[in-house]
Every structure is written in structure tokens, then in C-alpha cells.
Short mmCIF file of C-alpha atoms and ligand atoms in Angstrom, two decimals:
data_model
loop_
_atom_site.label_atom_id
_atom_site.label_comp_id
_atom_site.label_asym_id
_atom_site.label_seq_id
_atom_site.Cartn_x
_atom_site.Cartn_y
_atom_site.Cartn_z
CA UNK A 549 111.47 117.21 81.12
CA UNK A 550 110.54 115.40 84.32
CA UNK A 551 107.21 116.50 85.81
CA UNK A 552 107.32 116.14 89.60
CA UNK A 553 104.01 116.25 91.48
CA UNK A 554 104.53 117.14 95.13
CA UNK A 555 108.07 118.26 94.30
CA UNK A 556 108.14 120.85 97.09
CA UNK A 557 107.62 118.19 99.79
CA UNK A 558 110.18 116.28 101.81
CA UNK A 559 111.05 113.44 99.42
CA UNK A 560 110.14 115.41 96.29
CA UNK A 561 112.53 118.28 97.06
CA UNK A 562 115.45 115.91 97.59
CA UNK A 563 114.59 114.11 94.35
CA UNK A 564 114.47 117.40 92.43
CA UNK A 565 118.02 118.14 93.58
CA UNK A 566 119.27 114.80 92.27
CA UNK A 567 117.34 115.16 89.01
CA UNK A 568 118.81 118.61 88.37
CA UNK A 569 122.30 117.43 89.34
CA UNK A 570 121.95 114.58 86.85
CA UNK A 571 121.15 117.08 84.08
CA UNK A 572 117.36 116.64 83.86
CA UNK A 573 115.00 119.53 83.41
CA UNK A 574 112.35 119.61 86.11
CA UNK A 575 108.83 121.01 86.47
CA UNK A 576 107.33 120.94 89.96
CA UNK A 577 103.54 120.74 90.21
CA UNK A 578 102.39 121.29 93.79
CA UNK A 579 99.47 122.87 95.65
CA UNK A 580 101.67 123.62 98.68
CA UNK A 581 99.13 122.03 101.03
CA UNK A 582 101.98 120.48 103.02
CA UNK A 583 105.04 122.40 101.86
CA UNK A 584 106.47 125.84 101.21
CA UNK A 585 107.62 127.45 97.94
CA UNK A 586 110.81 128.34 99.83
CA UNK A 587 111.91 124.69 99.44
CA UNK A 588 112.03 125.25 95.68
CA UNK A 589 114.24 128.31 96.01
CA UNK A 590 116.56 126.26 98.22
CA UNK A 591 116.73 123.52 95.56
CA UNK A 592 117.85 126.15 93.05
CA UNK A 593 120.46 127.41 95.51
CA UNK A 594 121.86 123.93 96.09
CA UNK A 595 122.05 123.01 92.42
CA UNK A 596 122.66 126.40 90.83
CA UNK A 597 119.95 125.41 88.32
CA UNK A 598 116.41 126.59 87.71
CA UNK A 599 113.17 124.71 88.10
CA UNK A 600 109.87 125.38 86.46
CA UNK A 601 107.14 125.70 89.09
CA UNK A 602 103.42 125.34 88.52
CA UNK A 603 101.07 125.81 91.45
CA UNK A 604 98.20 123.41 90.91
CA UNK A 605 96.21 120.53 92.29
CA UNK A 606 96.29 116.95 91.00
CA UNK A 607 92.54 116.77 91.54
CA UNK A 608 92.03 119.42 88.84
CA UNK A 609 92.08 117.85 85.35
CA UNK A 610 92.28 121.13 83.42
CA UNK A 611 95.22 122.44 85.47
CA UNK A 612 97.04 119.17 85.07
CA UNK A 613 96.53 118.88 81.34
CA UNK A 614 97.70 122.42 80.68
CA UNK A 615 100.72 121.92 82.95
CA UNK A 616 101.72 118.64 81.29
CA UNK A 617 101.43 120.19 77.84
CA UNK A 618 103.12 123.51 78.50
CA UNK A 619 105.99 121.94 80.41
CA UNK A 620 106.71 119.39 77.70
CA UNK A 621 106.68 116.58 80.27
CA UNK A 622 108.18 113.26 79.19
CA UNK A 623 107.87 111.41 82.48
CA UNK A 624 106.12 111.97 85.81
CA UNK A 625 107.37 111.30 89.31
CA UNK A 626 104.27 111.32 91.47
CA UNK A 627 104.82 112.29 95.12
CA UNK A 628 101.71 114.44 95.66
CA UNK A 629 99.40 113.03 98.28
CA UNK A 630 98.49 113.01 101.94
CA UNK A 631 100.49 110.74 104.24
CA UNK A 632 99.39 110.94 107.89
CA UNK A 633 98.11 107.53 108.97
CA UNK A 634 96.11 108.78 112.00
CA UNK A 635 94.50 111.60 109.99
CA UNK A 636 93.54 109.12 107.26
CA UNK A 637 91.45 107.24 109.81
CA UNK A 638 89.66 110.47 110.82
CA UNK A 639 89.20 111.84 107.28
CA UNK A 640 89.03 108.86 104.91
CA UNK A 641 87.19 110.67 102.11
CA UNK A 642 89.81 113.42 102.01
CA UNK A 643 92.49 110.72 101.66
CA UNK A 644 90.64 108.88 98.90
CA UNK A 645 90.05 112.19 97.12
CA UNK A 646 93.70 113.31 97.20
CA UNK A 647 95.49 110.00 96.87
CA UNK A 648 93.15 107.89 94.72
CA UNK A 649 91.04 110.39 92.80
CA UNK A 650 94.06 112.70 92.42
CA UNK A 651 96.13 109.87 90.93
CA UNK A 652 93.28 108.79 88.66
CA UNK A 653 92.99 112.36 87.36
CA UNK A 654 96.75 112.49 86.84
CA UNK A 655 96.78 109.21 84.88
CA UNK A 656 93.87 110.38 82.71
CA UNK A 657 95.66 113.65 81.97
CA UNK A 658 98.88 111.77 81.19
CA UNK A 659 97.04 109.41 78.86
CA UNK A 660 95.41 112.27 76.99
CA UNK A 661 98.81 113.98 76.60
CA UNK A 662 100.54 110.70 75.61
CA UNK A 663 102.89 110.86 78.60
CA UNK A 664 103.17 107.21 79.61
CA UNK A 665 106.01 107.03 82.12
CA UNK A 666 105.28 107.32 85.83
CA UNK A 667 107.15 106.57 89.06
CA UNK A 668 104.78 106.30 92.00
CA UNK A 669 105.47 106.76 95.74
CA UNK A 670 104.08 103.71 97.45
CA UNK A 671 104.86 102.51 100.94
CA UNK A 672 105.87 99.47 102.95
CA UNK A 673 102.53 99.94 104.65
CA UNK A 674 100.96 97.90 101.79
CA UNK A 675 102.46 94.73 103.31
CA UNK A 676 100.17 94.97 106.35
CA UNK A 677 100.85 92.48 109.14
CA UNK A 678 104.12 90.62 108.39
CA UNK A 679 103.66 87.01 107.36
CA UNK A 680 107.43 86.72 106.89
CA UNK A 681 110.36 89.09 107.18
CA UNK A 682 112.17 90.75 105.57
CA UNK A 683 109.37 91.82 103.24
CA UNK A 684 110.05 90.82 99.64
CA UNK A 685 108.01 92.43 96.88
CA UNK A 686 106.09 89.12 96.68
CA UNK A 687 104.85 89.36 100.28
CA UNK A 688 101.01 89.31 100.39
CA UNK A 689 99.42 92.75 100.45
CA UNK A 690 96.82 94.16 102.82
CA UNK A 691 96.01 97.48 104.42
CA UNK A 692 95.60 98.10 108.12
CA UNK A 693 94.53 101.75 107.72
CA UNK A 694 92.94 104.10 105.19
CA UNK A 695 96.26 105.62 104.09
CA UNK A 696 97.58 102.13 103.29
CA UNK A 697 94.36 101.31 101.46
CA UNK A 698 94.80 104.36 99.21
CA UNK A 699 98.34 103.24 98.30
CA UNK A 700 97.15 99.71 97.62
CA UNK A 701 94.30 101.00 95.44
CA UNK A 702 96.67 103.14 93.37
CA UNK A 703 99.09 100.23 92.96
CA UNK A 704 96.21 98.09 91.60
CA UNK A 705 95.07 100.92 89.32
CA UNK A 706 98.58 101.18 87.85
CA UNK A 707 98.83 97.41 87.33
CA UNK A 708 95.42 97.34 85.62
CA UNK A 709 96.47 100.23 83.39
CA UNK A 710 99.62 98.42 82.33
CA UNK A 711 97.67 95.22 81.61
CA UNK A 712 95.40 97.20 79.30
CA UNK A 713 98.27 98.94 77.48
CA UNK A 714 101.77 97.48 77.72
CA UNK A 715 103.38 100.60 76.28
CA UNK A 716 103.18 102.26 79.71
CA UNK A 717 106.36 102.48 81.80
CA UNK A 718 105.38 102.26 85.45
CA UNK A 719 107.59 102.14 88.53
CA UNK A 720 105.93 101.45 91.88
CA UNK A 721 108.44 102.24 94.62
CA UNK A 722 107.62 100.97 98.11
CA UNK A 723 109.47 103.24 100.51
CA UNK A 724 110.43 102.06 103.94
CA UNK A 725 111.13 104.82 106.52
CA UNK A 726 112.73 107.89 104.90
CA UNK A 727 114.97 109.92 107.22
CA UNK A 728 117.69 112.56 107.08
CA UNK A 729 118.17 115.63 104.96
CA UNK A 730 120.41 117.01 102.24
CA UNK A 731 124.02 117.51 103.37
CA UNK A 732 123.76 121.27 102.67
CA UNK A 733 121.28 121.68 105.52
CA UNK A 734 119.16 123.80 103.17
CA UNK A 735 116.28 121.39 102.66
CA UNK A 736 114.72 118.83 105.00
CA UNK A 737 111.52 117.59 106.56
CA UNK A 738 109.26 120.37 107.85
CA UNK A 739 106.06 118.80 109.15
CA UNK A 740 103.19 121.12 110.05
CA UNK A 741 102.03 120.79 113.68
CA UNK A 742 102.94 117.85 115.89
CA UNK A 743 105.18 115.44 113.95
CA UNK A 744 103.78 111.90 113.67
CA UNK A 745 107.07 110.37 112.64
CA UNK A 746 109.99 109.54 114.87
CA UNK A 747 112.88 111.48 113.37
CA UNK A 748 111.23 114.90 112.92
CA UNK A 749 110.02 114.59 116.53
CA UNK A 750 113.51 113.73 117.78
CA UNK A 751 114.95 116.64 115.79
CA UNK A 752 112.44 119.06 117.34
CA UNK A 753 113.32 117.81 120.85
CA UNK A 754 116.99 118.40 120.03
CA UNK A 755 116.40 122.06 119.07
CA UNK A 756 114.16 122.65 122.10
CA UNK A 757 110.83 122.92 120.25
CA UNK A 758 109.50 119.88 122.17
CA UNK A 759 110.25 118.88 125.76
CA UNK A 760 110.68 115.13 125.29
CA UNK A 761 110.01 112.22 122.97
CA UNK A 762 107.38 109.61 123.78
CA UNK A 763 108.81 106.22 122.93
CA UNK A 764 105.70 104.27 122.00
CA UNK A 765 106.25 100.94 123.76
CA UNK A 766 109.31 99.23 125.26
CA UNK A 767 107.80 95.78 125.61
CA UNK A 768 108.01 94.60 121.98
CA UNK A 769 109.75 91.36 121.08
CA UNK A 770 112.83 93.23 119.79
CA UNK A 771 116.40 93.44 121.17
CA UNK A 772 115.69 96.50 123.37
CA UNK A 773 111.87 96.29 123.46
CA UNK A 774 111.29 99.32 121.21
CA UNK A 775 109.99 99.21 117.63
CA UNK A 776 112.40 98.33 114.83
CA UNK A 777 112.21 99.89 111.36
CA UNK A 778 114.21 100.09 108.15
CA UNK A 779 115.34 103.72 107.90
CA UNK A 780 116.58 104.83 104.49
CA UNK A 781 118.37 108.12 103.91
CA UNK A 782 116.22 110.46 101.85
CA UNK A 783 119.04 111.14 99.36
CA UNK A 784 119.42 107.40 98.72
CA UNK A 785 115.66 107.26 98.27
CA UNK A 786 115.85 110.19 95.84
CA UNK A 787 118.55 108.39 93.83
CA UNK A 788 116.26 105.36 93.69
CA UNK A 789 113.88 107.45 91.57
CA UNK A 790 116.63 108.22 89.06
CA UNK A 791 117.50 104.52 88.88
CA UNK A 792 113.82 103.70 88.32
CA UNK A 793 113.58 106.27 85.50
CA UNK A 794 116.68 104.79 83.85
CA UNK A 795 115.23 101.34 83.99
CA UNK A 796 111.86 102.45 82.62
CA UNK A 797 113.62 104.26 79.81
CA UNK A 798 115.18 100.94 78.76
CA UNK A 799 111.81 99.26 78.21
CA UNK A 800 108.07 99.52 78.92
CA UNK A 801 107.08 97.56 82.03
CA UNK A 802 105.29 97.76 85.34
CA UNK A 803 107.83 97.11 88.09
CA UNK A 804 107.41 97.12 91.84
CA UNK A 805 110.51 97.64 93.98
CA UNK A 806 111.25 98.00 97.70
CA UNK A 807 113.40 100.98 98.65
CA UNK A 808 114.92 100.16 102.03
CA UNK A 809 118.31 99.14 103.38
CA UNK A 810 117.47 95.70 104.72
CA UNK A 811 118.75 96.71 108.17
CA UNK A 812 116.48 97.35 111.13
CA UNK A 813 117.19 99.88 113.89
CA UNK A 814 115.21 100.37 117.10
CA UNK A 815 113.78 103.64 118.38
CA UNK A 816 116.54 103.78 120.99
CA UNK A 817 119.23 103.12 118.33
CA UNK A 818 117.88 106.12 116.41
CA UNK A 819 117.76 108.33 119.51
CA UNK A 820 121.36 107.44 120.39
CA UNK A 821 122.55 108.08 116.83
CA UNK A 822 120.86 111.48 116.83
CA UNK A 823 122.41 112.35 120.20
CA UNK A 824 125.84 111.60 118.75
CA UNK A 825 125.15 113.65 115.63
CA UNK A 826 123.89 116.74 117.48
CA UNK A 827 126.04 116.40 120.62
CA UNK A 828 123.04 116.84 122.94
CA UNK A 829 121.00 114.42 125.03
CA UNK A 830 117.46 113.72 123.73
CA UNK A 831 114.95 113.57 126.59
CA UNK A 832 112.48 110.70 126.25
CA UNK A 833 109.99 108.72 128.26
CA UNK A 834 108.52 105.29 127.66
CA UNK A 835 104.80 105.43 126.90
CA UNK A 836 102.23 102.79 125.98
CA UNK A 837 102.32 101.23 122.50
CA UNK A 838 100.81 103.30 119.67
CA UNK A 839 97.70 101.71 118.18
CA UNK A 840 98.37 99.97 114.86
CA UNK A 841 102.17 99.76 115.27
CA UNK A 842 104.05 96.60 114.33
CA UNK A 843 107.01 95.44 116.47
CA UNK A 844 109.56 95.14 113.72
CA UNK A 845 109.99 95.07 109.96
CA UNK A 846 112.51 95.68 107.26
CA UNK A 847 112.90 95.42 103.50
CA UNK A 848 114.45 92.78 101.37
CA UNK A 849 116.29 95.23 99.07
CA UNK A 850 117.76 92.59 96.73
CA UNK A 851 115.62 93.49 93.72
CA UNK A 852 116.58 97.17 93.78
CA UNK A 853 120.24 96.21 94.15
CA UNK A 854 120.04 93.73 91.24
CA UNK A 855 118.38 96.34 89.03
CA UNK A 856 121.06 98.88 89.83
CA UNK A 857 123.80 96.36 89.18
CA UNK A 858 122.27 95.24 85.86
CA UNK A 859 121.98 98.87 84.71
CA UNK A 860 125.46 99.91 85.85
CA UNK A 861 127.24 96.79 84.64
CA UNK A 862 125.63 97.10 81.21
CA UNK A 863 126.21 100.85 81.07
CA UNK A 864 129.42 101.50 83.06
CA UNK A 865 129.63 105.07 81.73
CA UNK A 866 125.88 105.70 81.94
CA UNK A 867 124.42 107.05 78.69
CA UNK A 868 127.61 108.79 77.64
CA UNK A 869 128.93 105.72 75.77
CA UNK A 870 126.35 103.65 73.93
CA UNK A 871 126.85 99.97 73.21
P1 NAD B 146 105.16 115.68 101.84
O1 NAD B 146 103.84 115.95 102.47
O2 NAD B 146 106.36 116.35 102.38
O3 NAD B 146 105.08 115.97 100.26
C1 NAD B 146 103.90 115.82 99.52
C2 NAD B 146 103.77 117.03 98.60
O4 NAD B 146 102.56 116.89 97.82
C3 NAD B 146 103.63 118.35 99.36
O5 NAD B 146 104.49 119.31 98.78
C4 NAD B 146 102.15 118.74 99.17
O6 NAD B 146 101.97 120.14 99.19
C5 NAD B 146 101.85 118.11 97.83
N1 NAD B 146 100.43 117.78 97.62
C6 NAD B 146 99.60 117.11 98.46
N2 NAD B 146 98.38 116.99 97.92
C7 NAD B 146 98.44 117.58 96.69
C8 NAD B 146 97.50 117.78 95.65
N3 NAD B 146 96.23 117.36 95.77
N4 NAD B 146 97.89 118.44 94.53
C9 NAD B 146 99.16 118.89 94.40
N5 NAD B 146 100.10 118.74 95.37
C10 NAD B 146 99.74 118.09 96.49
O7 NAD B 146 105.34 114.07 101.86
P2 NAD B 146 106.64 113.18 101.56
O8 NAD B 146 107.11 112.61 102.85
O9 NAD B 146 107.58 113.92 100.70
O10 NAD B 146 105.96 111.98 100.77
C11 NAD B 146 105.85 111.98 99.36
C12 NAD B 146 105.10 110.75 98.91
O11 NAD B 146 105.74 109.58 99.43
C13 NAD B 146 103.66 110.70 99.41
O12 NAD B 146 102.84 110.17 98.38
C14 NAD B 146 103.73 109.74 100.58
O13 NAD B 146 102.51 109.08 100.79
C15 NAD B 146 104.80 108.78 100.13
N6 NAD B 146 105.48 108.10 101.25
C16 NAD B 146 106.05 108.84 102.25
C17 NAD B 146 106.67 108.19 103.33
C18 NAD B 146 107.26 108.98 104.47
O14 NAD B 146 107.47 108.40 105.53
N7 NAD B 146 107.58 110.26 104.29
C19 NAD B 146 106.71 106.79 103.38
C20 NAD B 146 106.15 106.07 102.33
C21 NAD B 146 105.53 106.73 101.26
N1 UFG B 147 107.83 106.34 117.43
C1 UFG B 147 107.98 106.70 118.74
N2 UFG B 147 107.65 107.98 119.08
C2 UFG B 147 107.20 108.90 118.20
C3 UFG B 147 107.06 108.51 116.85
C4 UFG B 147 107.38 107.21 116.49
O1 UFG B 147 108.38 105.90 119.58
O2 UFG B 147 106.90 110.04 118.59
C5 UFG B 147 108.22 104.96 117.02
C6 UFG B 147 107.06 104.16 116.44
O3 UFG B 147 106.34 103.52 117.45
C7 UFG B 147 107.82 103.19 115.52
C8 UFG B 147 109.00 104.00 115.02
O4 UFG B 147 109.18 105.06 115.98
O5 UFG B 147 108.30 102.09 116.24
C9 UFG B 147 108.80 104.62 113.65
O6 UFG B 147 107.57 105.33 113.63
P1 UFG B 147 107.19 106.38 112.48
O7 UFG B 147 105.88 106.99 112.84
O8 UFG B 147 108.33 107.30 112.22
O9 UFG B 147 107.06 105.47 111.18
P2 UFG B 147 106.12 104.20 110.90
O10 UFG B 147 107.01 103.03 110.74
O11 UFG B 147 105.02 104.11 111.84
O12 UFG B 147 105.48 104.60 109.48
C10 UFG B 147 106.18 105.27 108.45
C11 UFG B 147 105.28 106.29 107.77
C12 UFG B 147 104.18 105.61 107.03
C13 UFG B 147 104.75 104.62 106.07
C14 UFG B 147 105.67 103.66 106.77
C15 UFG B 147 106.34 102.85 105.73
O13 UFG B 147 104.70 107.15 108.72
O14 UFG B 147 103.46 106.55 106.27
O15 UFG B 147 106.66 104.37 107.51
O16 UFG B 147 107.11 101.90 106.28
F1 UFG B 147 103.76 103.92 105.49
#
């Protein structure tokens, strides 16, 4: 049984689909602060399989402990948290409470229930200002905002935990920019209010919910002057969690892995690609740079690729034929 905190959210819902498709049983634990229970019904429709759903908050130790025990959880994939960079600067304590205290409470509950496998959603934001590109996992870490600081703090907490008890199995996944949606069109990203991120904003312009996109800066040192990022399809990201679970199952460890493609695209590249996909022009205007933005970055995805290759080459038929 895989226990998925934040499983009703954007990345969590896509990961639940892949977990169910791969034959896992799944319990979603979510307080629906940034998602809708409808997403869970859609997951069941896509997969034709049932999920167990527990409405609860990762800041509540009693709820968590009961949920871990009653579900029979063997491993946790931990998506639950708050993720808006600007909001984290306005409400730092709320971010520390949800992201840091919530994760601490989760780890304590896991420890007391002897569940010692966790995959954690970290972010490329922990690399801070690039000292070299592409970012390898060994790039120095720093935070330029409160959200990033909460991710960095949790990463350190997980590493300290593993140092104290090497029977834990911990996967820290540093996501680059997740985009896209499941091919069925039944689940996707549904931000509340004004989207902060590029692709949900572009999508809302395309359907007429917003008049135009502000392109934040066209004077960066990039091929067309707009910001360059490493966009990874959310289903590929979801599959990265299954690969991480497989690797953790093989042996206890604390591993940190980038999940990106290694290829950078500009804001205008993304707008043009979306125009082609939807067959409509996307209105945009150039606006001043957004505070805190970096011109360009992308992942070095070699480690994730090597892990996948090592797993697949040693287990060509997956678990179905043991060696
Ligand atoms: P999301 O907001 O769509 O999903 C998060 C889910 O967690 C939501 O369903 C929300 O209701 C739930 N949740 C929040 N606080 C909770 C709490 N205290 N108790 C229980 N449930 C709670 O976000 P997402 O884009 O799917 O991101 C998932 C994770 O990945 C987050 O930890 C985020 O920081 C991280 N991440 C996201 C991105 C991105 O660009 N989307 C990039 C890097 C890392
Ligand atoms: N952008 C616009 N207009 C918009 C929104 C974004 O031009 O309305 C531009 C940004 O300036 C940037 C690019 O589009 O150049 C991507 O911006 P996003 O806000 O979509 O993503 P970020 O790279 O700023 O950050 C995202 C998540 C963070 C996460 C980081 C990890 O928001 O939480 O990816 O790499 F930490």
C-alpha cells in the first residue's frame, strides 16, 4: 500500500494514476486545501481502479498515525505542502507550518508506525543562484525565498534522519518545471485564483479566462530574451516516483535526484508550442522582469537516467522474473 500525501493535487493525482496502473494499492491523504475530491474520482475513472481516500492534515499527528495504521501503508510519497513562492514571502510562518512542521509530524508518525520509506517532492529552487549549469545534484544549495528554504530544511531533516538510522529508504526528488496533463484530459492543473506559473496562465488565456499573458522580461541573456526553464511532462515526473520507489525497494539509502529533461525552452518557445497544440493565438505582452527570477536554468538529468538504466538492465522484465 502506497500512502500518498497531497494525492489530489496536480502532481499527486498524476502519480496516483501511474501507481494504480502499475498494480499498487493507493491511499490518498489530503486536506483539499488546494485541490478537489473530484480529481480522485477522475483517477478512478482513468484507471478503472479504486483508491482509498482519507481527508486529513499532515500537521495533525493523531490523524496521520491512524491513517498510516488503518491503511496498512508500506511507503509514503509526500506531495502535501504549499508551493506559491510569492505567498511564501508574505506568509512565511504558514509555509514553515505546512511544509516543515507538517513533514516533521509525518516523519514522526511514520517512525512510530515503522514505515520507513519516503519519496519527497523537492524542487530545483534549492539550487538558488546558478554557480554552474546545468545543475547537477552536487551543485551548492541555497534558498532565495521562504518556499525554497522550507524545501531545503526538509531535505536536511531527511538526511539527518538517515544518518541516525540507515534502515530508512529516502528519495529526495528535485523537480524542475512540471507541465502538461494526463492524455485523457480528465485530470490536470487547476490552480485557485490567478495562476503564478506560466503554463496554467497560458492555458487560461487560450480558453478565454484571461485576456493576455504577461511575459516577465524580454531582456535576459537568452536566445530570445525571455526566461529559459527545463519543463518536464507531469506524467514523466509521475513515473519518476515509481522508479524511485523501485530503487528504494532494492536497498535502504538516502538518494537525491534531479527530475528534469536537461533541455531548456524559453517563454516564447512555450507560447508557440501551446498555440500549435490548441490551434489558437495566445495574446501576450512584454512586461518588466519578475522579482527573484533567474534568466535560465536546466537540470543535469544523468543520475536519474543512470538509475533507470541500472534498474531496467538488471531487471529487464521488472519484478516478474527474479534473478
Ligand atoms: P498542489 O497544490 O496541486 O498539490 C498539493 C496537495 O497537497 C493538494 O492536494 C493540497 O490540498 C494538499 N495539501 C497541502 N497542504 C496539506 C496539508 N497540510 N495536509 C494535507 N494535505 C495538504 O501542488 P503540486 O504542484 O502537485 O506539488 C506537489 C508537491 O511538489 C509540493 O510539495 C510542491 O512544493 C512540490 N513541487 C511542485 C512544483 C510545481 O511547479 N508544481 C515544483 C517543484 C516542487
Ligand atoms: N512567466 C511569465 N509569465 C507568467 C508566468 C511565468 O513570463 O505569467 C515566466 C517566468 O518569468 C519564467 C518562466 O515563465 O521565466 C517560468 O515561470 P514559472 O512561474 O512557471 O516557474 P518558475 O521557474 O518561476 O518556478 C517553478 C515553480 C517553483 C519551483 C521551480 C522549480 O513555481 O515552485 O519551478 O524549478 F521551485
